[in-house]
Amino acid sequence: MTSFRPAPAWLADAVFYQIYPQSFADSNGDGIGDFDGITAHLDHLAWLGVNTVWLNPCFVSPFGDAGYDVADYLDVAPRYGSSDDLARLVDEAGRHGIRVLLDLVAGHTSDQHPWFRAAMDDPADDRYIWAPEGSPDGFVPSPGTRPGAYLPNFFAFQPALNFGYGRTHPAEPWRGPVDSEGPRANRAELRRVMDHWLGLGLSGFRVDMAASLVKDDPGKKETAAIWTELRHWLDGTHPDAVLLSEWGEPEVSVPAGFHADFFLQFGGPTDGLALRSLWSNGEGTVNEAWDPLDCFFDAEGRGSPRPFVEAWRGAASTLGEDGFIALPTSNHDFSRLNCGPRTAGQLPAAFAFQLTWPTLPAIYYGDEIGMRHLPGLPGKEGSVLGPRYNRAGSRTPMQWDAGPNAGFSTAPADRLYLPLDPSPDRPTVAAQLADDTSLLHLVRRLIALRAGTPELGPGGSVEVVHAGYPFVYVRGGRYLVVVNPRREQASCRYDGAEGGRPLEATGIRIDAGTISARGFGYGIFELA
Ligand code: GLC
Ligand code: CA
């Protein structure tokens, strides 16, 4: 394996918090969240104990895909404020002990990006992938004077940047090699973009569709080579910065050069299984083939933690000390933690698991108060990907308090980016702050416990004692964790827990070699 500089020390202690900027806090009453809104709520994040925020794309964009269609990588979208506002956010965050990561959309641009505007009229330009008239499936007819068609990376308006093909073929001239001029220029641009933001005090990037760069790339060999090159460059120029991939295969992405990779809901068949979205829109199972297994965090108790544990073990043993696996509660592409088979009652157990498993936790904004996934919303900025896959449900405005628009915005309700959860008992930060038995307080205590207990972090050992209901494991030979996310009580045998001191526990009894957990019970004990 290529040797990289070890990840910056701060990463092992990272507790990520993902902010979808459209929906977090609107400071100027236009109905859309913005930088100043985030800055105004840094106290909340610091109080909660998260220390690394990542923002979905906040760059100039026509917003056909919520900003994942970038039209200028070096400037921010005016609707979020100015570059100075972002600089102030980063600065203030630093004062609160919080680092900020941006989203690097590496594989494609918007069709409005000047690079593409130039390419569509210039047959000599190879920054994108162009095929002649009568080109293969999947290509999109040229919108300019250049004949032929271009290859999109996701939506049709997101032309794939040309990083070359893993396999070239003389009869298919669009399969260019990875070292030609276009790919070299694109790699140089990635460095330029990173350099720009890191120079302004950002701490790294979540990298969008990181596996997508080189096309027809068996084993992702050439794509990995690009990230390896970028990591070496980063190690030399910005050694304190991190790259976190949206790849979903840490055993491939971390050896390639990423410091961490998400265990996502759409990776291999066992990926992200413990928390994964069995339901993506709250209306039905998205795709049986995609999601063939029951979720462990299912109140009916049909799942098992085993597929997750095995997948994690496989990835973690490949990684060793070389990088990390990040475990998100959910994200802007998948249903929230509080959705479908995962009811509000289970959320404490889900957080007790997420914050004590040897991964880097990533909390999606609002999951810390158990915001609900809202099914059936109208599509917004590319949120609808199919009849049964609507991402809008996990992108609704943050619920701050009991005021108008839940404190998210002073705009008229019909001008909000997306509608709020209409239920009268929707959870809010203010209500949960006032109640120390709330989920919010629990999440805060769990983060603090983790911060003060190195054995609970990503480096400590884990011994699985019972991979079922309840799920029981020991961290660092000293901390027993019991999690029962089903409605029914559950118990198992374990000698050695007697006399354990509860650090955080609800509904767990340890007696005569038996651990009993009430429905939705959870506990963390320091063993005698
Ligand atoms: C990633 C993003 C998703 C976006 C897609 C295309 O999967 O998370 O939101 O639509 O890439 O950029
Ligand atoms: Ca605003």
Coordinates of C-alpha atoms and ligand atoms in Angstrom, one line a residue:
M1 CA 0.0 0.0 0.0
T2 CA 1.2 3.5 -0.8
S3 CA 2.2 5.3 2.3
F4 CA 0.5 8.5 3.3
R5 CA 1.0 10.9 6.1
P6 CA -1.1 9.7 9.0
A7 CA -4.5 11.4 9.2
P8 CA -4.4 14.6 11.2
A9 CA -4.9 13.8 14.9
W10 CA -8.1 15.8 15.2
L11 CA -10.0 13.4 12.9
A12 CA -10.1 10.5 15.4
D13 CA -12.1 12.7 17.7
A14 CA -14.4 14.1 15.0
V15 CA -18.1 14.1 15.6
F16 CA -19.5 15.2 12.3
Y17 CA -22.7 17.3 11.8
Q18 CA -24.1 17.6 8.3
I19 CA -25.9 20.8 7.4
Y20 CA -28.0 21.1 4.3
P21 CA -27.6 24.9 4.1
Q22 CA -31.0 25.5 2.4
S23 CA -32.8 24.2 5.5
F24 CA -30.9 25.0 8.6
A25 CA -31.6 28.6 9.5
D26 CA -32.7 31.6 7.4
S27 CA -31.2 34.9 8.7
N28 CA -32.8 37.3 6.2
G29 CA -36.3 36.1 5.8
D30 CA -36.2 34.9 2.1
G31 CA -37.2 31.4 3.1
I32 CA -33.9 29.8 2.4
G33 CA -31.2 29.0 5.0
D34 CA -27.9 30.8 4.7
F35 CA -24.4 31.3 6.2
D36 CA -25.4 33.9 8.8
G37 CA -28.2 31.6 9.9
I38 CA -25.6 28.8 10.6
T39 CA -23.3 31.3 12.3
A40 CA -26.1 32.3 14.6
H41 CA -26.6 28.7 15.7
L42 CA -23.0 27.8 16.4
D43 CA -23.8 27.9 20.1
H44 CA -26.3 25.1 19.7
L45 CA -23.7 23.0 17.9
A46 CA -21.0 23.7 20.4
W47 CA -23.4 22.9 23.3
L48 CA -24.3 19.6 21.6
G49 CA -20.6 18.8 21.3
V50 CA -20.2 18.2 17.6
N51 CA -16.8 19.5 16.4
T52 CA -16.9 19.1 12.6
V53 CA -19.6 20.5 10.3
W54 CA -19.9 19.5 6.7
L55 CA -22.0 21.7 4.4
N56 CA -23.7 20.4 1.3
P57 CA -22.5 22.4 -1.8
C58 CA -22.9 26.2 -1.3
F59 CA -21.4 27.3 -4.6
V60 CA -22.8 29.3 -7.5
S61 CA -25.3 26.9 -9.2
P62 CA -28.6 26.9 -11.1
F63 CA -29.7 24.4 -8.3
G64 CA -31.1 21.8 -10.6
D65 CA -29.7 19.3 -8.1
A66 CA -29.7 21.3 -4.9
G67 CA -26.2 22.7 -5.7
Y68 CA -24.6 19.5 -6.9
D69 CA -24.6 21.2 -10.3
V70 CA -21.7 23.6 -9.7
A71 CA -21.4 26.6 -12.0
D72 CA -18.4 28.2 -10.2
Y73 CA -16.3 26.2 -7.7
L74 CA -14.6 29.3 -6.3
D75 CA -17.5 31.4 -5.4
V76 CA -20.5 30.9 -3.1
A77 CA -24.2 31.1 -4.1
P78 CA -25.5 34.6 -3.4
R79 CA -28.6 33.1 -1.7
Y80 CA -26.4 31.8 1.1
G81 CA -24.5 35.2 1.5
S82 CA -21.1 36.3 0.4
S83 CA -17.7 34.8 0.6
D84 CA -17.1 37.1 3.6
D85 CA -20.1 35.6 5.3
L86 CA -18.7 32.1 4.8
A87 CA -15.3 33.3 6.1
R88 CA -17.0 34.7 9.2
L89 CA -18.9 31.4 9.7
V90 CA -15.6 29.5 9.5
D91 CA -13.9 31.9 11.8
E92 CA -16.7 31.9 14.4
A93 CA -16.9 28.1 14.1
G94 CA -13.2 27.9 14.9
R95 CA -13.8 30.0 18.0
H96 CA -16.5 27.4 19.0
G97 CA -14.0 24.6 18.5
I98 CA -15.8 23.5 15.3
R99 CA -14.1 22.8 11.9
V100 CA -16.0 23.2 8.6
L101 CA -15.8 21.0 5.6
L102 CA -17.2 21.8 2.2
D103 CA -18.6 19.5 -0.4
L104 CA -16.3 18.9 -3.4
V105 CA -18.3 17.9 -6.5
A106 CA -15.4 16.3 -8.3
G107 CA -17.0 14.3 -11.1
H108 CA -19.2 16.7 -12.9
T109 CA -20.2 20.4 -13.2
S110 CA -23.4 22.1 -14.1
D111 CA -24.1 22.5 -17.8
Q112 CA -24.0 26.2 -17.0
H113 CA -20.4 26.1 -15.9
P114 CA -18.1 28.3 -18.2
W115 CA -15.9 25.2 -18.8
F116 CA -18.9 23.4 -20.3
R117 CA -20.3 26.5 -22.1
A118 CA -16.9 26.7 -23.8
A119 CA -16.7 22.9 -24.5
M120 CA -20.1 22.8 -26.2
D121 CA -18.9 25.1 -28.9
D122 CA -15.4 23.9 -29.2
P123 CA -14.7 20.5 -30.8
A124 CA -11.1 20.5 -29.6
D125 CA -12.0 20.8 -25.9
D126 CA -11.7 17.6 -24.0
R127 CA -12.5 18.7 -20.4
Y128 CA -15.7 16.6 -20.8
I129 CA -16.5 13.4 -22.6
W130 CA -17.9 13.8 -26.1
A131 CA -19.0 11.1 -28.5
P132 CA -19.8 11.6 -32.2
E133 CA -23.3 11.6 -33.7
G134 CA -25.1 8.3 -33.2
S135 CA -23.3 7.8 -29.9
P136 CA -23.8 5.1 -27.3
D137 CA -26.7 5.1 -24.8
G138 CA -26.5 7.5 -22.0
F139 CA -25.0 10.4 -23.9
V140 CA -26.9 13.6 -24.2
P141 CA -27.1 15.6 -27.5
S142 CA -24.9 18.6 -27.6
P143 CA -26.7 21.8 -26.7
G144 CA -24.1 23.9 -28.6
T145 CA -22.6 24.2 -32.0
R146 CA -20.2 21.3 -31.4
P147 CA -21.7 18.1 -33.0
G148 CA -22.2 14.9 -31.1
A149 CA -23.2 14.3 -27.5
Y150 CA -21.7 14.5 -24.0
L151 CA -21.7 12.0 -21.1
P152 CA -23.6 13.1 -18.0
N153 CA -22.6 11.9 -14.6
F154 CA -25.9 12.0 -12.8
F155 CA -28.7 14.2 -14.2
A156 CA -28.5 15.2 -17.8
F157 CA -27.5 18.8 -16.8
Q158 CA -24.4 17.4 -14.9
P159 CA -21.9 16.7 -17.6
A160 CA -19.1 14.3 -16.4
L161 CA -15.7 15.9 -16.2
N162 CA -13.2 13.9 -18.3
F163 CA -10.8 11.9 -16.2
G164 CA -10.4 9.3 -18.9
Y165 CA -11.4 5.7 -19.3
G166 CA -9.8 2.7 -17.6
R167 CA -10.1 0.8 -20.8
T168 CA -9.6 2.6 -24.1
H169 CA -10.6 1.2 -27.5
P170 CA -9.7 2.6 -31.0
A171 CA -13.2 2.1 -32.3
E172 CA -14.6 4.2 -29.5
P173 CA -12.6 7.4 -29.6
W174 CA -14.5 9.0 -26.7
R175 CA -12.7 6.5 -24.4
G176 CA -9.7 8.7 -23.9
P177 CA -6.7 7.8 -21.8
V178 CA -6.4 9.0 -18.2
D179 CA -3.2 11.0 -18.9
S180 CA -4.4 13.1 -21.8
E181 CA -4.7 16.9 -21.7
G182 CA -8.4 17.1 -20.5
P183 CA -7.9 14.8 -17.6
R184 CA -4.7 16.5 -16.6
A185 CA -6.4 19.9 -16.7
N186 CA -9.3 18.6 -14.6
R187 CA -6.9 17.1 -12.0
A188 CA -5.1 20.4 -11.8
E189 CA -8.4 22.2 -11.3
L190 CA -9.4 19.9 -8.4
R191 CA -6.1 20.9 -6.7
R192 CA -6.8 24.6 -7.4
V193 CA -10.3 24.4 -5.9
M194 CA -9.1 22.6 -2.8
D195 CA -6.2 25.0 -2.4
H196 CA -8.5 27.9 -2.6
W197 CA -10.9 26.9 0.2
L198 CA -8.2 25.3 2.4
G199 CA -6.3 28.5 2.1
L200 CA -9.4 30.3 3.5
G201 CA -9.5 28.1 6.6
L202 CA -11.7 25.3 5.6
S203 CA -10.7 21.9 7.1
G204 CA -11.3 19.6 4.2
F205 CA -14.0 18.2 1.9
R206 CA -16.7 15.6 1.7
V207 CA -16.2 14.4 -1.8
D208 CA -19.3 13.8 -3.9
M209 CA -19.5 10.6 -6.0
A210 CA -15.8 10.1 -5.4
A211 CA -15.8 6.7 -7.2
S212 CA -17.2 8.2 -10.4
L213 CA -14.1 9.9 -11.9
V214 CA -12.6 7.4 -14.4
K215 CA -15.1 5.6 -16.6
D216 CA -15.1 1.9 -17.2
D217 CA -12.5 1.5 -14.6
P218 CA -12.2 -2.2 -13.4
G219 CA -11.5 -2.4 -9.7
K220 CA -11.6 1.5 -9.7
K221 CA -7.8 1.3 -10.2
E222 CA -7.4 4.5 -12.2
T223 CA -9.9 6.4 -10.1
A224 CA -7.9 5.4 -7.0
A225 CA -4.7 6.5 -8.6
I226 CA -6.2 10.0 -9.0
W227 CA -7.1 10.2 -5.3
T228 CA -3.7 8.8 -4.4
E229 CA -2.0 11.6 -6.3
L230 CA -4.3 14.2 -4.7
R231 CA -3.7 12.9 -1.3
H232 CA 0.1 13.1 -1.7
W233 CA -0.4 16.7 -2.8
L234 CA -2.6 17.4 0.2
D235 CA -0.1 15.7 2.6
G236 CA 2.5 18.1 1.3
T237 CA 0.5 21.3 1.1
H238 CA -2.3 21.0 3.6
P239 CA -1.4 18.3 6.1
D240 CA -4.1 19.2 8.5
A241 CA -7.0 18.8 6.0
V242 CA -9.1 15.8 5.4
L243 CA -10.9 14.1 2.6
L244 CA -14.1 12.2 3.4
S245 CA -15.5 10.3 0.5
E246 CA -19.0 9.5 -0.7
W247 CA -17.9 6.2 -2.0
G248 CA -19.3 3.6 0.4
E249 CA -16.4 1.1 0.2
P250 CA -13.8 2.1 2.7
E251 CA -11.6 -0.9 1.9
V252 CA -11.1 0.7 -1.6
S253 CA -11.4 4.4 -0.9
V254 CA -9.1 4.6 2.1
P255 CA -6.2 2.8 0.6
A256 CA -6.7 5.1 -2.4
G257 CA -6.1 8.1 -0.2
F258 CA -9.2 9.2 1.6
H259 CA -8.9 9.7 5.3
A260 CA -12.4 8.3 5.9
D261 CA -15.4 7.0 3.9
F262 CA -19.0 6.8 4.7
F263 CA -20.7 3.5 5.4
L264 CA -23.6 4.5 3.2
Q265 CA -27.1 3.3 2.6
F266 CA -26.4 2.4 -1.0
G267 CA -23.1 0.6 -1.1
G268 CA -22.7 -3.1 -1.3
P269 CA -25.5 -5.4 -0.1
T270 CA -24.3 -5.2 3.5
D271 CA -23.3 -1.6 3.6
G272 CA -24.6 0.7 6.4
L273 CA -27.0 -2.0 7.4
A274 CA -27.5 -1.2 11.0
L275 CA -29.1 2.2 10.4
R276 CA -29.8 2.0 6.7
S277 CA -33.0 3.3 5.1
L278 CA -35.2 0.4 4.5
W279 CA -37.7 3.0 3.3
S280 CA -36.4 5.8 1.3
N281 CA -39.6 7.9 1.0
G282 CA -41.7 6.6 3.9
E283 CA -44.1 5.2 1.4
G284 CA -42.6 1.9 0.6
T285 CA -39.5 -0.1 0.2
V286 CA -37.4 1.5 -2.5
N287 CA -36.1 -1.5 -4.2
E288 CA -36.0 -5.1 -2.8
A289 CA -32.9 -5.9 -4.7
W290 CA -31.2 -2.9 -3.3
D291 CA -32.3 -3.5 0.2
P292 CA -32.7 -7.2 0.5
L293 CA -32.2 -7.3 4.3
D294 CA -34.3 -6.1 7.2
C295 CA -33.0 -3.1 9.1
F296 CA -31.8 -3.9 12.6
F297 CA -33.3 -0.7 13.9
D298 CA -36.8 -2.0 13.1
A299 CA -39.3 -1.8 16.0
E300 CA -40.7 -5.1 14.9
G301 CA -37.3 -6.7 15.5
R302 CA -37.0 -8.5 12.2
G303 CA -33.4 -7.5 11.6
S304 CA -30.0 -8.6 12.9
P305 CA -26.8 -6.6 13.6
R306 CA -24.8 -9.4 12.1
P307 CA -24.5 -8.3 8.4
F308 CA -23.4 -4.8 9.6
V309 CA -20.9 -6.2 12.1
E310 CA -19.4 -8.5 9.5
A311 CA -19.2 -5.8 6.8
W312 CA -17.7 -3.4 9.3
R313 CA -15.2 -6.0 10.5
G314 CA -14.1 -6.7 6.9
A315 CA -13.6 -3.0 6.1
A316 CA -12.0 -2.1 9.5
S317 CA -9.5 -4.9 9.3
T318 CA -8.4 -3.8 5.8
L319 CA -8.1 -0.2 7.0
G320 CA -6.2 -0.9 10.2
E321 CA -4.7 2.4 11.4
D322 CA -4.8 4.0 7.9
G323 CA -8.2 5.6 8.0
F324 CA -11.7 5.7 9.3
I325 CA -15.2 4.6 8.5
A326 CA -17.9 7.3 9.1
L327 CA -21.4 6.2 10.1
P328 CA -24.1 8.7 9.3
T329 CA -27.5 8.8 11.0
S330 CA -28.9 9.6 7.6
N331 CA -28.3 12.3 5.0
H332 CA -29.8 14.5 2.3
D333 CA -30.2 11.5 -0.1
F334 CA -31.8 9.0 2.3
S335 CA -34.6 8.9 4.8
R336 CA -34.1 10.3 8.2
L337 CA -33.5 8.1 11.3
N338 CA -37.1 8.7 12.3
C339 CA -38.8 7.0 9.3
G340 CA -40.6 3.9 8.4
P341 CA -39.7 1.0 10.6
R342 CA -37.5 3.2 12.8
T343 CA -39.9 4.9 15.1
A344 CA -39.1 7.8 17.5
G345 CA -39.0 5.3 20.4
Q346 CA -35.9 3.7 19.0
L347 CA -33.9 6.8 18.4
P348 CA -32.2 6.8 21.9
A349 CA -31.0 3.2 21.2
A350 CA -29.8 4.2 17.7
F351 CA -27.7 7.0 19.1
A352 CA -26.4 4.9 21.9
F353 CA -25.1 2.5 19.2
Q354 CA -23.9 5.1 16.7
L355 CA -21.9 7.1 19.4
T356 CA -20.2 4.0 20.9
W357 CA -19.3 2.0 17.8
P358 CA -15.7 2.3 16.5
T359 CA -16.6 4.5 13.6
L360 CA -16.7 8.3 13.2
P361 CA -20.3 9.4 13.8
A362 CA -22.0 11.8 11.5
I363 CA -25.3 13.4 12.7
Y364 CA -27.6 14.7 10.0
Y365 CA -29.1 18.1 11.1
G366 CA -32.3 17.5 13.0
D367 CA -31.8 13.9 13.7
E368 CA -30.6 14.9 17.2
I369 CA -34.2 16.0 18.0
G370 CA -35.7 13.1 16.0
M371 CA -37.1 15.2 13.2
R372 CA -39.5 13.1 11.1
H373 CA -39.0 12.2 7.5
L374 CA -41.9 13.8 5.6
P375 CA -43.3 11.6 2.8
G376 CA -45.1 12.8 -0.3
L377 CA -43.6 16.3 -0.6
P378 CA -43.4 18.0 -4.0
G379 CA -40.1 17.7 -5.8
K380 CA -37.6 20.4 -5.1
E381 CA -34.3 21.1 -6.8
G382 CA -33.9 17.5 -8.1
S383 CA -35.1 15.8 -5.0
V384 CA -37.3 13.3 -6.9
L385 CA -35.3 10.4 -8.4
G386 CA -38.1 8.1 -9.2
P387 CA -41.7 7.3 -8.3
R388 CA -40.6 5.8 -5.0
Y389 CA -37.6 7.9 -4.2
N390 CA -38.2 11.4 -3.1
R391 CA -35.3 13.0 -1.2
A392 CA -37.3 16.1 -0.1
G393 CA -38.6 14.3 2.9
S394 CA -35.3 14.5 4.7
R395 CA -34.5 18.1 3.6
T396 CA -37.2 20.0 5.4
P397 CA -36.5 23.1 7.6
M398 CA -34.8 22.6 11.0
Q399 CA -37.2 22.9 13.8
W400 CA -35.8 25.4 16.3
D401 CA -38.7 26.5 18.5
A402 CA -42.4 27.1 18.9
G403 CA -42.4 30.4 17.0
P404 CA -43.6 31.0 13.4
N405 CA -42.0 28.5 10.9
A406 CA -40.5 26.7 14.0
G407 CA -38.0 29.5 14.2
F408 CA -36.4 28.6 10.9
S409 CA -37.4 31.7 9.0
T410 CA -39.5 34.9 9.2
A411 CA -40.8 34.4 5.6
P412 CA -44.4 33.7 4.9
A413 CA -44.9 29.9 5.3
D414 CA -45.6 29.4 1.6
R415 CA -42.2 30.9 0.8
L416 CA -40.1 28.4 2.7
Y417 CA -37.6 26.3 0.8
L418 CA -39.6 23.2 1.7
P419 CA -42.7 22.9 4.0
L420 CA -42.2 22.2 7.7
D421 CA -43.3 19.1 9.5
P422 CA -47.0 20.1 10.0
S423 CA -47.7 18.0 13.1
P424 CA -48.6 19.9 16.2
D425 CA -46.2 17.8 18.3
R426 CA -43.2 18.2 16.0
P427 CA -40.0 18.1 18.0
T428 CA -38.0 21.3 18.4
V429 CA -34.7 22.2 19.8
A430 CA -36.2 24.7 22.4
A431 CA -38.7 22.2 23.8
Q432 CA -36.0 19.5 24.1
L433 CA -33.5 21.9 25.6
A434 CA -36.0 22.5 28.4
D435 CA -36.4 18.8 29.1
D436 CA -33.4 16.9 30.2
T437 CA -35.0 13.6 29.5
S438 CA -35.2 14.5 25.8
L439 CA -33.3 12.9 22.9
L440 CA -31.3 16.1 22.4
H441 CA -30.0 16.0 26.0
L442 CA -29.2 12.3 25.6
V443 CA -27.3 12.9 22.3
R444 CA -25.3 15.6 24.1
R445 CA -24.5 13.3 27.0
L446 CA -23.5 10.5 24.7
I447 CA -21.2 12.8 22.7
A448 CA -19.6 14.1 26.0
L449 CA -19.2 10.5 27.3
R450 CA -17.5 9.5 24.1
A451 CA -15.2 12.6 24.2
G452 CA -14.2 11.8 27.7
T453 CA -13.7 8.1 27.1
P454 CA -11.1 7.2 24.5
E455 CA -12.1 3.5 24.6
L456 CA -15.5 4.5 23.0
G457 CA -13.8 6.2 20.1
P458 CA -12.8 4.7 16.7
G459 CA -9.5 3.4 18.0
G460 CA -10.7 1.3 21.0
S461 CA -11.3 -2.5 20.6
V462 CA -14.7 -4.0 20.3
E463 CA -15.8 -7.4 21.4
V464 CA -19.3 -8.4 20.3
V465 CA -21.0 -10.4 23.1
H466 CA -24.4 -10.9 21.5
A467 CA -25.3 -10.1 17.9
G468 CA -29.1 -10.1 18.1
Y469 CA -31.8 -8.4 20.2
P470 CA -30.3 -7.1 22.4
F471 CA -27.1 -6.2 20.6
V472 CA -24.3 -6.3 23.3
Y473 CA -20.6 -5.4 22.9
V474 CA -17.7 -4.4 25.1
R475 CA -15.4 -1.5 24.1
G476 CA -11.8 -1.3 25.2
G477 CA -12.4 -4.3 27.5
R478 CA -14.1 -2.0 30.0
Y479 CA -17.3 -0.5 28.7
L480 CA -20.4 -2.6 28.1
V481 CA -23.0 -1.4 25.6
V482 CA -26.5 -2.8 25.4
V483 CA -28.9 -1.8 22.6
N484 CA -32.4 -3.1 22.1
P485 CA -34.0 -1.2 19.2
R486 CA -37.1 -3.5 19.1
R487 CA -40.4 -2.8 20.8
E488 CA -40.3 -6.2 22.6
Q489 CA -38.1 -6.8 25.6
A490 CA -35.0 -9.0 24.9
S491 CA -32.4 -10.7 27.0
C492 CA -29.2 -12.7 26.7
R493 CA -26.6 -14.4 28.9
Y494 CA -23.4 -12.7 29.8
D495 CA -21.2 -13.3 32.8
G496 CA -18.9 -10.4 33.5
A497 CA -21.4 -7.6 33.6
E498 CA -22.3 -8.0 37.2
G499 CA -21.7 -4.8 39.2
G500 CA -21.2 -2.7 36.1
R501 CA -21.7 1.0 36.8
P502 CA -24.3 2.6 34.5
L503 CA -23.0 5.6 32.8
E504 CA -26.1 6.1 30.7
A505 CA -28.9 3.5 30.8
T506 CA -32.6 3.2 30.4
G507 CA -34.5 -0.1 30.7
I508 CA -31.5 -2.4 31.2
R509 CA -31.1 -4.9 34.1
I510 CA -28.1 -7.0 34.7
D511 CA -28.7 -9.9 37.1
A512 CA -27.2 -13.3 37.7
G513 CA -25.5 -13.5 34.3
T514 CA -28.5 -12.3 32.4
I515 CA -28.8 -8.9 30.6
S516 CA -32.4 -7.9 30.1
A517 CA -33.4 -5.0 28.0
R518 CA -36.9 -3.4 27.9
G519 CA -38.3 -2.6 24.5
F520 CA -36.1 0.3 23.1
G521 CA -33.8 0.0 26.1
Y522 CA -30.1 0.9 25.9
G523 CA -27.2 1.3 28.3
I524 CA -23.5 1.9 28.6
F525 CA -21.9 0.5 31.7
E526 CA -18.4 0.7 33.1
L527 CA -17.4 -2.8 34.1
A528 CA -16.1 -3.5 37.5
Ligands
GLC1 C1 -24.4 12.6 -4.6 C2 -25.1 13.6 -3.7 C3 -26.5 13.7 -4.3 C4 -26.4 14.3 -5.7 C5 -25.5 13.4 -6.6 C6 -25.1 14.0 -7.9 O1 -24.9 11.3 -4.5 O2 -25.1 13.2 -2.4 O3 -27.3 14.5 -3.5 O4 -27.7 14.3 -6.3 O5 -24.3 13.1 -5.9 O6 -24.2 15.0 -7.6
CA2 CA -31.9 33.4 3.7

